[in-house]
PDB file of C-alpha atoms in Angstrom:
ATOM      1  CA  UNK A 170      45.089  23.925 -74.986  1.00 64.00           C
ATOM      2  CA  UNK A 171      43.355  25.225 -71.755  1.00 75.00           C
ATOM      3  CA  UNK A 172      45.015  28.536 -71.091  1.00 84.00           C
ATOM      4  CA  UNK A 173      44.559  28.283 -67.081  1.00 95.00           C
ATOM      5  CA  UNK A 174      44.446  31.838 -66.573  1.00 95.00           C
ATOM      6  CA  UNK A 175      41.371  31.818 -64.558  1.00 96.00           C
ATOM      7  CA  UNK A 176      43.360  29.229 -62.593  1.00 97.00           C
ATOM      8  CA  UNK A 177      46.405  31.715 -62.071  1.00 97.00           C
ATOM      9  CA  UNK A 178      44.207  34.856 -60.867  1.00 96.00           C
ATOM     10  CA  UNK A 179      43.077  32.589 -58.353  1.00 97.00           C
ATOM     11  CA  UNK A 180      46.583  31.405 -57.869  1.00 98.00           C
ATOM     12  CA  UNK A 181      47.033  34.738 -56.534  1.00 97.00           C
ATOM     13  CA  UNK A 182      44.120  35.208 -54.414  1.00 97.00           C
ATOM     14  CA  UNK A 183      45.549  32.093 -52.579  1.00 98.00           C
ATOM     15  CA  UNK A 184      48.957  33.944 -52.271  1.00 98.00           C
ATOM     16  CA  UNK A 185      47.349  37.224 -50.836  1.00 97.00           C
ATOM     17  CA  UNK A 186      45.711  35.251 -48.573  1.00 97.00           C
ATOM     18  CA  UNK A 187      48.700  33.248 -47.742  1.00 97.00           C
ATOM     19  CA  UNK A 188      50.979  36.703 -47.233  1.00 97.00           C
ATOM     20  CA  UNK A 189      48.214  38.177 -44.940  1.00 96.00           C
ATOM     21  CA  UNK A 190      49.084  35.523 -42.627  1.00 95.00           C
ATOM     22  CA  UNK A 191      52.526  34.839 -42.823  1.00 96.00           C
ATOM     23  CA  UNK A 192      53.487  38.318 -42.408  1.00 95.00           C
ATOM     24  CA  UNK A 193      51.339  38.656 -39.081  1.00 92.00           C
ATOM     25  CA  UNK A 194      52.892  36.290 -37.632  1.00 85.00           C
ATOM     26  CA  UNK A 195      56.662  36.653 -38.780  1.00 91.00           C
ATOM     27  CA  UNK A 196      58.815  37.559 -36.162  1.00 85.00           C
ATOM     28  CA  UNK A 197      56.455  37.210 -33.723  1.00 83.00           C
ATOM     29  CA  UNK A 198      58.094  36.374 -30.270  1.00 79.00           C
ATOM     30  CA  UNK A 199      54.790  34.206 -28.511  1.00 80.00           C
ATOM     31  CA  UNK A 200      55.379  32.305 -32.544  1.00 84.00           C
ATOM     32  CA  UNK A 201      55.107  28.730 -31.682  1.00 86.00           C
ATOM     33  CA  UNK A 202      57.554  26.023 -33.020  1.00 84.00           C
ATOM     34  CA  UNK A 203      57.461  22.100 -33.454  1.00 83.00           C
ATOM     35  CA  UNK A 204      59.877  19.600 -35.153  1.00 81.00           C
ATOM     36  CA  UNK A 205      57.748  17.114 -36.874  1.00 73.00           C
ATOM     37  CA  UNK A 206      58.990  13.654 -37.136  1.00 73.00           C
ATOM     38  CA  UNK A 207      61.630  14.395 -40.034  1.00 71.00           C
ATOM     39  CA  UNK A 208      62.990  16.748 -37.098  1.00 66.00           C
ATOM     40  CA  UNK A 209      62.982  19.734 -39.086  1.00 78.00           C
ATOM     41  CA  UNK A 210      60.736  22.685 -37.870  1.00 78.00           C
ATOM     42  CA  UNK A 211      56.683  23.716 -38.144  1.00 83.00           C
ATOM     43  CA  UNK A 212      55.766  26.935 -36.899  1.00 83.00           C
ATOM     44  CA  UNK A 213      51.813  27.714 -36.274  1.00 90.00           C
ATOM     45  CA  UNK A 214      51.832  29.784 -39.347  1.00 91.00           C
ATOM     46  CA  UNK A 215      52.983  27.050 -41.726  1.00 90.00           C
ATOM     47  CA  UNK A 216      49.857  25.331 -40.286  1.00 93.00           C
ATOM     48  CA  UNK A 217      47.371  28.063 -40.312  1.00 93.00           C
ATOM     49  CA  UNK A 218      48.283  29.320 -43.548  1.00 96.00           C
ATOM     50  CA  UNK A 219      47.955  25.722 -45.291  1.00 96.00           C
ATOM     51  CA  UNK A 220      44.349  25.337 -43.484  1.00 96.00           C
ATOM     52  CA  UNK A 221      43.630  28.872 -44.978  1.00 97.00           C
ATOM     53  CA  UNK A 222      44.757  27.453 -48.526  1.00 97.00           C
ATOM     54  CA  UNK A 223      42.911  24.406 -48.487  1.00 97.00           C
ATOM     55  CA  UNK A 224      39.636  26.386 -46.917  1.00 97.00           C
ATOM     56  CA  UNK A 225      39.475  28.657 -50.029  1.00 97.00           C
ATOM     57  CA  UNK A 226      40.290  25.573 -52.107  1.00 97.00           C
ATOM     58  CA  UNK A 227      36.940  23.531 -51.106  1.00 96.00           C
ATOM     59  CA  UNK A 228      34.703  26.638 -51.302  1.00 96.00           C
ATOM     60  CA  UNK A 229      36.362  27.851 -54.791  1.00 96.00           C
ATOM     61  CA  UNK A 230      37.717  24.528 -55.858  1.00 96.00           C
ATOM     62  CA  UNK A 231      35.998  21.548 -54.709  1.00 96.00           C
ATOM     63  CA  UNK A 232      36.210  18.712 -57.029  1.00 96.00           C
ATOM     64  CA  UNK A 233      40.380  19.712 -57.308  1.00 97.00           C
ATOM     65  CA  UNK A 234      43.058  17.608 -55.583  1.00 97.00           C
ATOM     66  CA  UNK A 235      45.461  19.291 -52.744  1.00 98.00           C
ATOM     67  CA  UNK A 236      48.860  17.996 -51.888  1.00 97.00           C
ATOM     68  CA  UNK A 237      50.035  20.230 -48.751  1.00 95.00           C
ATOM     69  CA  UNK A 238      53.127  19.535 -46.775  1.00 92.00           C
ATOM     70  CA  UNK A 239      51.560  19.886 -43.036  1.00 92.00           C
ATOM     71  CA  UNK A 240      48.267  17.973 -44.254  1.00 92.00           C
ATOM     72  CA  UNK A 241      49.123  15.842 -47.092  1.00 93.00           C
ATOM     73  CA  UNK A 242      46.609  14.749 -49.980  1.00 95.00           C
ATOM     74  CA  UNK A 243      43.099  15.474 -49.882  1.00 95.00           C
ATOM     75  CA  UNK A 244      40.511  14.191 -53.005  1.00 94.00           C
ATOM     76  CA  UNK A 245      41.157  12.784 -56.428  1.00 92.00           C
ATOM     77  CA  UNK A 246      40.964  13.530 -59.893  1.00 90.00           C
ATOM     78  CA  UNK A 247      42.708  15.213 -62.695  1.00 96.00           C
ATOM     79  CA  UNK A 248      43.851  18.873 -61.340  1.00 97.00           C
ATOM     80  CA  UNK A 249      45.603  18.784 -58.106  1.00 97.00           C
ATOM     81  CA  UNK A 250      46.918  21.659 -56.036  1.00 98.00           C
ATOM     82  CA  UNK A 251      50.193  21.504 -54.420  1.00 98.00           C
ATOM     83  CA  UNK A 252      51.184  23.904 -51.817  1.00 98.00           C
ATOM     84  CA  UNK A 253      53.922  24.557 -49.321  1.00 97.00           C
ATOM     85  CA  UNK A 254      52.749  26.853 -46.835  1.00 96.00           C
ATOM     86  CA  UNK A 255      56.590  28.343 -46.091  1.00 96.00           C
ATOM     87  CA  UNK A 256      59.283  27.173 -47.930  1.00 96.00           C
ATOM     88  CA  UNK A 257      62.698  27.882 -45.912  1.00 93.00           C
ATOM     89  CA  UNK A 258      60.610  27.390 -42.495  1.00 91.00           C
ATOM     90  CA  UNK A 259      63.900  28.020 -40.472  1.00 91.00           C
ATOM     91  CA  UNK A 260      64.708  31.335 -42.013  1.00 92.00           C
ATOM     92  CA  UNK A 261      61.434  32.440 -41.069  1.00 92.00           C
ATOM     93  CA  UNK A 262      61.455  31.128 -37.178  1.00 90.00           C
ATOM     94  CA  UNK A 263      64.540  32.770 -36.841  1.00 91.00           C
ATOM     95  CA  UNK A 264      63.264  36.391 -38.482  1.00 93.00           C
ATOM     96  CA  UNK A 265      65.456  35.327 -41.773  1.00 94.00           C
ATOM     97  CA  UNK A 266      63.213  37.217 -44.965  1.00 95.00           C
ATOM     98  CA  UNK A 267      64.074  34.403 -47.178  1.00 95.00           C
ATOM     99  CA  UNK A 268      60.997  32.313 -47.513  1.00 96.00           C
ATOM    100  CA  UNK A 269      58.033  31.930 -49.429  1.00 98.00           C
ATOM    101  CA  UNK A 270      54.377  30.380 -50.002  1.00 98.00           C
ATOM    102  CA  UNK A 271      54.535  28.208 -52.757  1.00 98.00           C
ATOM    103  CA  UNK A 272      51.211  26.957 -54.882  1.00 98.00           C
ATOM    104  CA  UNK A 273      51.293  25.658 -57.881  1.00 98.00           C
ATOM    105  CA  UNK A 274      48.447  23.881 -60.437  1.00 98.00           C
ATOM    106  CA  UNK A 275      48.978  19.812 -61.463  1.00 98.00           C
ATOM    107  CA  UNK A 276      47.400  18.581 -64.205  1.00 97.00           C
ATOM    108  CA  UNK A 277      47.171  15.233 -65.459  1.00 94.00           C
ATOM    109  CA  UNK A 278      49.215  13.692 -69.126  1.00 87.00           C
ATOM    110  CA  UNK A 279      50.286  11.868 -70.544  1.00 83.00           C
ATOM    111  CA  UNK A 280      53.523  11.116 -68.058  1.00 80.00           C
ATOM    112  CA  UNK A 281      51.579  12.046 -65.095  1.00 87.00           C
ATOM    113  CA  UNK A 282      50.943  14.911 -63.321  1.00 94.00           C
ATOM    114  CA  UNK A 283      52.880  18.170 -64.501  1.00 96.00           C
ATOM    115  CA  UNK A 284      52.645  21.890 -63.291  1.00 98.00           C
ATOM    116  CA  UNK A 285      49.907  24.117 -64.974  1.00 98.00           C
ATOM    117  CA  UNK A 286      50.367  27.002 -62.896  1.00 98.00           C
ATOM    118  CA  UNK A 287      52.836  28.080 -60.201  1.00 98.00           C
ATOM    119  CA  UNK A 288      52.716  31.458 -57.709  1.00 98.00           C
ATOM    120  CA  UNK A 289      55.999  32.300 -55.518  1.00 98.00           C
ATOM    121  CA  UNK A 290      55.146  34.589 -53.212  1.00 98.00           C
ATOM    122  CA  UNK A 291      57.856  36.189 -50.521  1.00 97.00           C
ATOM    123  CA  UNK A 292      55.960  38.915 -48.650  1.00 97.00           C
ATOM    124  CA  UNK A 293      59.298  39.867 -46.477  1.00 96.00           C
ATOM    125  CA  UNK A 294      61.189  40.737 -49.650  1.00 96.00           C
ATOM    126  CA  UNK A 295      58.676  42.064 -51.416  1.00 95.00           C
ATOM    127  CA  UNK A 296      58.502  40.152 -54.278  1.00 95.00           C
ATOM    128  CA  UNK A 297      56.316  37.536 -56.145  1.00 97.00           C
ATOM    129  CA  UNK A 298      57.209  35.344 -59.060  1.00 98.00           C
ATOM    130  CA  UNK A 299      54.768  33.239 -61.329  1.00 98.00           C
ATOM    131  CA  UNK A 300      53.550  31.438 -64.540  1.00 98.00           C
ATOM    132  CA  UNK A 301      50.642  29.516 -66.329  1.00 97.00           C
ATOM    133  CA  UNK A 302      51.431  26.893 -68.838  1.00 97.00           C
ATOM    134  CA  UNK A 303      52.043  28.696 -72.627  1.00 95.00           C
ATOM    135  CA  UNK A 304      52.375  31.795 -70.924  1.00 95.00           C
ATOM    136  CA  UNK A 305      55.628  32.693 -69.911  1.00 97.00           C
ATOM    137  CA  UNK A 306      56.635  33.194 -66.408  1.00 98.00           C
ATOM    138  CA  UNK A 307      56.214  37.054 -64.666  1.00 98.00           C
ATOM    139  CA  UNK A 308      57.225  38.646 -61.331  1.00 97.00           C
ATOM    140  CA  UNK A 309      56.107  41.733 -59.961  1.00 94.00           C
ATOM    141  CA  UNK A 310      53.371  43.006 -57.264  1.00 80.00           C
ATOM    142  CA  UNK A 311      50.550  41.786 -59.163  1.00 79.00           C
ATOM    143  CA  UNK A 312      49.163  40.656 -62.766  1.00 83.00           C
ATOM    144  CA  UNK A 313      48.508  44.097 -64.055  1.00 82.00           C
ATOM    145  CA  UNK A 314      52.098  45.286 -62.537  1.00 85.00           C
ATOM    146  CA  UNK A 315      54.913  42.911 -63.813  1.00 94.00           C
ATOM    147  CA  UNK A 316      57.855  41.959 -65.666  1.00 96.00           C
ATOM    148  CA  UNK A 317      58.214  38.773 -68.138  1.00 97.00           C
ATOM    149  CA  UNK A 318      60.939  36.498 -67.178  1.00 98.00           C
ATOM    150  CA  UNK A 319      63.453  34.893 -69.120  1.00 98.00           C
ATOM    151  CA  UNK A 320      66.563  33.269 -68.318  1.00 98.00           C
ATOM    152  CA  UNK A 321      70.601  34.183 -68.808  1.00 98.00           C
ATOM    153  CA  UNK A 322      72.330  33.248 -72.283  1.00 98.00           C
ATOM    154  CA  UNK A 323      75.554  32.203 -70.113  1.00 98.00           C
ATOM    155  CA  UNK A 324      77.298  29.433 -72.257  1.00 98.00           C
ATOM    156  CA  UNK A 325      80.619  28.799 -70.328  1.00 98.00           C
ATOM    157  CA  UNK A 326      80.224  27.211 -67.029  1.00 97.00           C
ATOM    158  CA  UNK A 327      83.126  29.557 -66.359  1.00 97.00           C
ATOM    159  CA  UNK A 328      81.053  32.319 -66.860  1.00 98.00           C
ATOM    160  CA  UNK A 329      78.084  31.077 -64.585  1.00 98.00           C
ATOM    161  CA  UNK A 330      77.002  31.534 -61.326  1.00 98.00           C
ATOM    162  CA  UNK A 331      75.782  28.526 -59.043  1.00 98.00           C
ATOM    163  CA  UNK A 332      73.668  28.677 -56.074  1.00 97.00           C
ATOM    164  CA  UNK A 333      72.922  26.156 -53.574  1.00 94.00           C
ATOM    165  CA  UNK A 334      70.998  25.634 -50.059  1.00 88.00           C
ATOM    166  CA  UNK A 335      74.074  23.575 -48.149  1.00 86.00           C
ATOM    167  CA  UNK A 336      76.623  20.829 -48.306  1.00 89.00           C
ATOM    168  CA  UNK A 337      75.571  18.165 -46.042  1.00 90.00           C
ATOM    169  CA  UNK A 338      72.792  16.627 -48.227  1.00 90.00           C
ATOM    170  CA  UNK A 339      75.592  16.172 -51.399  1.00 93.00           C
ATOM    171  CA  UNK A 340      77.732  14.696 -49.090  1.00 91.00           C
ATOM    172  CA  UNK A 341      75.255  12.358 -47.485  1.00 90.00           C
ATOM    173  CA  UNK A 342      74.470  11.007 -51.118  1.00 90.00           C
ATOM    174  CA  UNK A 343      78.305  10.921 -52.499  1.00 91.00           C
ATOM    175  CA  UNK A 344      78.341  13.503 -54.839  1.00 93.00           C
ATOM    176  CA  UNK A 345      80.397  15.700 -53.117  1.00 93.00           C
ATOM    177  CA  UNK A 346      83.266  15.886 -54.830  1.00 94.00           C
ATOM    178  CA  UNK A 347      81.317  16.405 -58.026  1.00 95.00           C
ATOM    179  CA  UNK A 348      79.646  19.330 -56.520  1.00 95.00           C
ATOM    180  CA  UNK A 349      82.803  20.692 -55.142  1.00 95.00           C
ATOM    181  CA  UNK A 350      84.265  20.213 -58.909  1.00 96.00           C
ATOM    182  CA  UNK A 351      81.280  22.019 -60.219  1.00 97.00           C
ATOM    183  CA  UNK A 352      82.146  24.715 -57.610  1.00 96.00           C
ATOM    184  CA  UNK A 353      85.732  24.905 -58.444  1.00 97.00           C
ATOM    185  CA  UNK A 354      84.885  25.714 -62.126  1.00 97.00           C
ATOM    186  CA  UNK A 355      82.044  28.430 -62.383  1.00 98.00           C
ATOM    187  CA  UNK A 356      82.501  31.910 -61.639  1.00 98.00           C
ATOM    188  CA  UNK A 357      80.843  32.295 -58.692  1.00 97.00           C
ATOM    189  CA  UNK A 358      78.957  30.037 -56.045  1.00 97.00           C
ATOM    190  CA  UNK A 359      75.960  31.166 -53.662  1.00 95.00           C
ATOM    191  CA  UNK A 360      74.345  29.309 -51.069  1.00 93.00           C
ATOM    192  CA  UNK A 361      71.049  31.090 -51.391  1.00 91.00           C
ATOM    193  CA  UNK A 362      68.749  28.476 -50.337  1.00 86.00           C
ATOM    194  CA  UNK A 363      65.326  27.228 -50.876  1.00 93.00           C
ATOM    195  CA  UNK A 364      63.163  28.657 -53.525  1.00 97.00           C
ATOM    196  CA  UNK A 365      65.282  31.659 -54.195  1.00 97.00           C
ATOM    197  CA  UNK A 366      67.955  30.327 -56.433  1.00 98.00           C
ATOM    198  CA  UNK A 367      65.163  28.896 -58.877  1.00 98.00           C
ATOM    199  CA  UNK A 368      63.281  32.443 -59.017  1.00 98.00           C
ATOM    200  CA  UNK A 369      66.766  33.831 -59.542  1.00 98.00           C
ATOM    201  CA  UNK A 370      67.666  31.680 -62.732  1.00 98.00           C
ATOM    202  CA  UNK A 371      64.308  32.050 -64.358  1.00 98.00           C
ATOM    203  CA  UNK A 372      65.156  35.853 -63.816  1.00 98.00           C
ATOM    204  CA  UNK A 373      68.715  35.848 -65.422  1.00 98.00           C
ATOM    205  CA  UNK A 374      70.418  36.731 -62.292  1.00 98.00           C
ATOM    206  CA  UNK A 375      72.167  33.466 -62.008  1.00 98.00           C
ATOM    207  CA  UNK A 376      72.699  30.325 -64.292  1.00 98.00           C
ATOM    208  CA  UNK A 377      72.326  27.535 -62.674  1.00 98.00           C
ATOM    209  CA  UNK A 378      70.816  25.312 -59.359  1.00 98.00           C
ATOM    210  CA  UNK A 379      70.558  22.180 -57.907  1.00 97.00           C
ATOM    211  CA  UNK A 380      69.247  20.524 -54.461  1.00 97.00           C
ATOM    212  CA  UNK A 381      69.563  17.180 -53.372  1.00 95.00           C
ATOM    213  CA  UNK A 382      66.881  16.050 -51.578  1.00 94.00           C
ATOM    214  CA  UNK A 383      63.542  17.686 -51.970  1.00 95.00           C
ATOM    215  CA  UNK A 384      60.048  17.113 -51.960  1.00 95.00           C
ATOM    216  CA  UNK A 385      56.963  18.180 -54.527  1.00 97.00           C
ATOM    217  CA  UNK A 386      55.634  20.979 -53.112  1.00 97.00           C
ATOM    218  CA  UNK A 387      59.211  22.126 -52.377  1.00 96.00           C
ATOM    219  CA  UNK A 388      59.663  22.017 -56.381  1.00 97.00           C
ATOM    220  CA  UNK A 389      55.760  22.016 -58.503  1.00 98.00           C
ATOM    221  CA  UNK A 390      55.830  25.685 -58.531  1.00 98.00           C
ATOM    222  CA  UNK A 391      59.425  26.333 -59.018  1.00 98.00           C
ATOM    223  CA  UNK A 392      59.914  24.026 -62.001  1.00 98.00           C
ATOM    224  CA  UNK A 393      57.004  26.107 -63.962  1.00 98.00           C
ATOM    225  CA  UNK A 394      58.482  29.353 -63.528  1.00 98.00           C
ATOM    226  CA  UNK A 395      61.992  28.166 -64.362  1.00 98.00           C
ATOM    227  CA  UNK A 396      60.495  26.821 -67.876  1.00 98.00           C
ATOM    228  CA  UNK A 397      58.340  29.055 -68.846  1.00 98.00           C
ATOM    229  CA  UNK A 398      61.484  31.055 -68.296  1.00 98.00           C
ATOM    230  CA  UNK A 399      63.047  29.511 -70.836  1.00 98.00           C
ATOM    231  CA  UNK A 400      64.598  27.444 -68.696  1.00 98.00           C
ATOM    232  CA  UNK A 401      65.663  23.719 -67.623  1.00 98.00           C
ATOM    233  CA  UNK A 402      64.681  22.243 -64.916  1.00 98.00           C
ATOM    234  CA  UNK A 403      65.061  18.275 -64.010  1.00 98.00           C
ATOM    235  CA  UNK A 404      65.697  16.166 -61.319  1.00 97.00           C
ATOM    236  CA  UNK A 405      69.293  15.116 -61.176  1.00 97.00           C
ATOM    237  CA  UNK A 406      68.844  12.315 -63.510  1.00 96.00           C
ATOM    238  CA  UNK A 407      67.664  14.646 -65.930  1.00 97.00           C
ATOM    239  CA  UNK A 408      64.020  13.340 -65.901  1.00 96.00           C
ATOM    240  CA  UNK A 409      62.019  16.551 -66.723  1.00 96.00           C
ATOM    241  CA  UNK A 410      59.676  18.098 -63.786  1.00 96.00           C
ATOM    242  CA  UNK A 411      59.766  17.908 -60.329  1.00 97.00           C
ATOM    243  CA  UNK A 412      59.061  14.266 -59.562  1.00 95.00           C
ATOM    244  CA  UNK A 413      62.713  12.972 -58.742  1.00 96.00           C
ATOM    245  CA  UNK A 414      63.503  13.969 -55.410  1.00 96.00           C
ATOM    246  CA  UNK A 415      66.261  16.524 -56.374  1.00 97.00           C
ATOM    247  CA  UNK A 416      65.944  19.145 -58.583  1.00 97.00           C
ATOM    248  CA  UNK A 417      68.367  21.027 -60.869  1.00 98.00           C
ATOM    249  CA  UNK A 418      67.166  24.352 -62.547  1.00 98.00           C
ATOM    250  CA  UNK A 419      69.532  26.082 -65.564  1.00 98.00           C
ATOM    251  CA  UNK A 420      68.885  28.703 -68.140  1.00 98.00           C
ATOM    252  CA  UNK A 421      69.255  25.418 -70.527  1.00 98.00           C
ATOM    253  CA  UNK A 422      72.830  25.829 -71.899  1.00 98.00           C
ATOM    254  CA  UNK A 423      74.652  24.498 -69.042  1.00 98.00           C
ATOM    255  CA  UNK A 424      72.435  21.634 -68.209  1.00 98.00           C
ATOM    256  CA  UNK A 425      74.158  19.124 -69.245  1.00 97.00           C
ATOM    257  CA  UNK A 426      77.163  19.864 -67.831  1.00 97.00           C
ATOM    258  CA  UNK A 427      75.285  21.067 -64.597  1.00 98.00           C
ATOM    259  CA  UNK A 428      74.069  16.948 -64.167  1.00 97.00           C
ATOM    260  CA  UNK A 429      77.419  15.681 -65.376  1.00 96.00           C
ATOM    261  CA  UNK A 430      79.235  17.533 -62.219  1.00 96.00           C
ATOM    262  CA  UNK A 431      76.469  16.633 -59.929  1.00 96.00           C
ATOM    263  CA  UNK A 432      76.396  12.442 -60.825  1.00 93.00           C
ATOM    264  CA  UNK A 433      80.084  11.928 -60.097  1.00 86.00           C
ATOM    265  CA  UNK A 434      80.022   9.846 -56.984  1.00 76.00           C
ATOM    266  CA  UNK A 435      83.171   9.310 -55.247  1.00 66.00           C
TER     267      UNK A 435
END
């Protein structure tokens, strides 16, 4: 099995890269703002750091695949790179910390394209999470300064702590009162948001996640760190990976009943 560590150093170069930029231009008051056609927000930094990504991707990279949010897919082939240049875009227009450059490594299998490699990178807190297929999943400030990863042995859902990003999507999809059930029952409910709560359960801090409406480069990178946490991480009907739309991310034990809550519909 390829051990895509070459791939993960350069994982990081990306992410350096990525931070240099963000961080210039965070908080920024001349920072310039759009709403795309989804109506939710793209700042110039989302935009320039992508272009910055996909620049070192054709020199370094050129016969790779790149899936970007602000630029879609670019090329063919087996390996494809998936970034999102800021994930939680409106915490960082509005000087919020909480956000991050995600890039993560795709690989073609047998049942399609599955994450190989996967940096989280938020500069403004000052940390960085990642993985590499077979490898186990790290975080600290760089390769050669870190901290293996694993996930919380929480068994009782009464025991766990849930984060979240916010209500309206469950509600818009009918699960509601299952997610307000699953709230009712753990110990202790978060509405963290965006990549956070996934870094945080492949870290032990909490036990379980879900979101209900996402996209791939929201999830590629998230769903390797989780596992190679030792984690679980599906979309809502439990297909493995980050292809379903919605994700839910657990240290494994309370997965089950994590998706059981979370498919009630009424």
């Amino acid at each position: 099995m390829p051990d895509y560590l070459d791939d993960l150093r350069f994982a990081h170069v990306l992410a350096d890269a990525a931070d240099a930029t963000t961080m210039n231009r965070f908080k920024a008051l001349d920072l310039k703002v759009e709403t795309k056609p989804d109506m939710t927000p793209v700042s110039e930094a989302d935009k320039a750091t992508e272009e910055l990504i996909r620049g070192q991707l054709q020199r370094a990279r050129p016969r790779d695949a790149v899936l970007g949010e602000e630029y879609g897919l670019e090329g063919t082939g087996p390996r494809r790179w998936v970034v999102d240049p800021i994930d939680g875009t409106k915490n960082y227009v509005r000087g919020v910390p909480v956000w991050a450059t995600l890039i993560s490594l795709m690989e073609a299998g047998e049942t399609g394209f599955e994450p190989v490699v996967g940096v989280v990178s938020a500069p403004a807190l000052g940390r960085r999470w990642w993985a590499a297929k077979g490898h186990g999943a790290f975080s600290g400030r760089s390769l050669s300064s870190a901290s293996r990863l694993h996930v919380s042995r929480v068994s009782k859902l009464t025991d766990a702590s849930f984060a979240y990003s916010s209500l309206t999507g469950w509600e818009d999809q009918g699960r509601l009162g299952g997610f307000l059930d699953l709230s009712r029952e753990v110990w202790r409910t978060r509405a963290y948001g965006d990549f956070w709560p996934y870094m945080m359960v492949a870290e032990g801090s909490i036990d379980i996640c879900a979101e209900p409406e996402l996209s791939l480069w929201d999830m590629a990178a998230n769903a390797i760190v989780v596992t190679e946490a030792g984690g679980t991480f599906t979309g809502l009907d439990g297909r493995p990976g980050p292809h379903s739309g919605d994700a839910a991310a657990s240290n494994g034990l309370l997965h089950d009943e994590l998706l059981g809550h979370l498919n009630q519909r009424y």
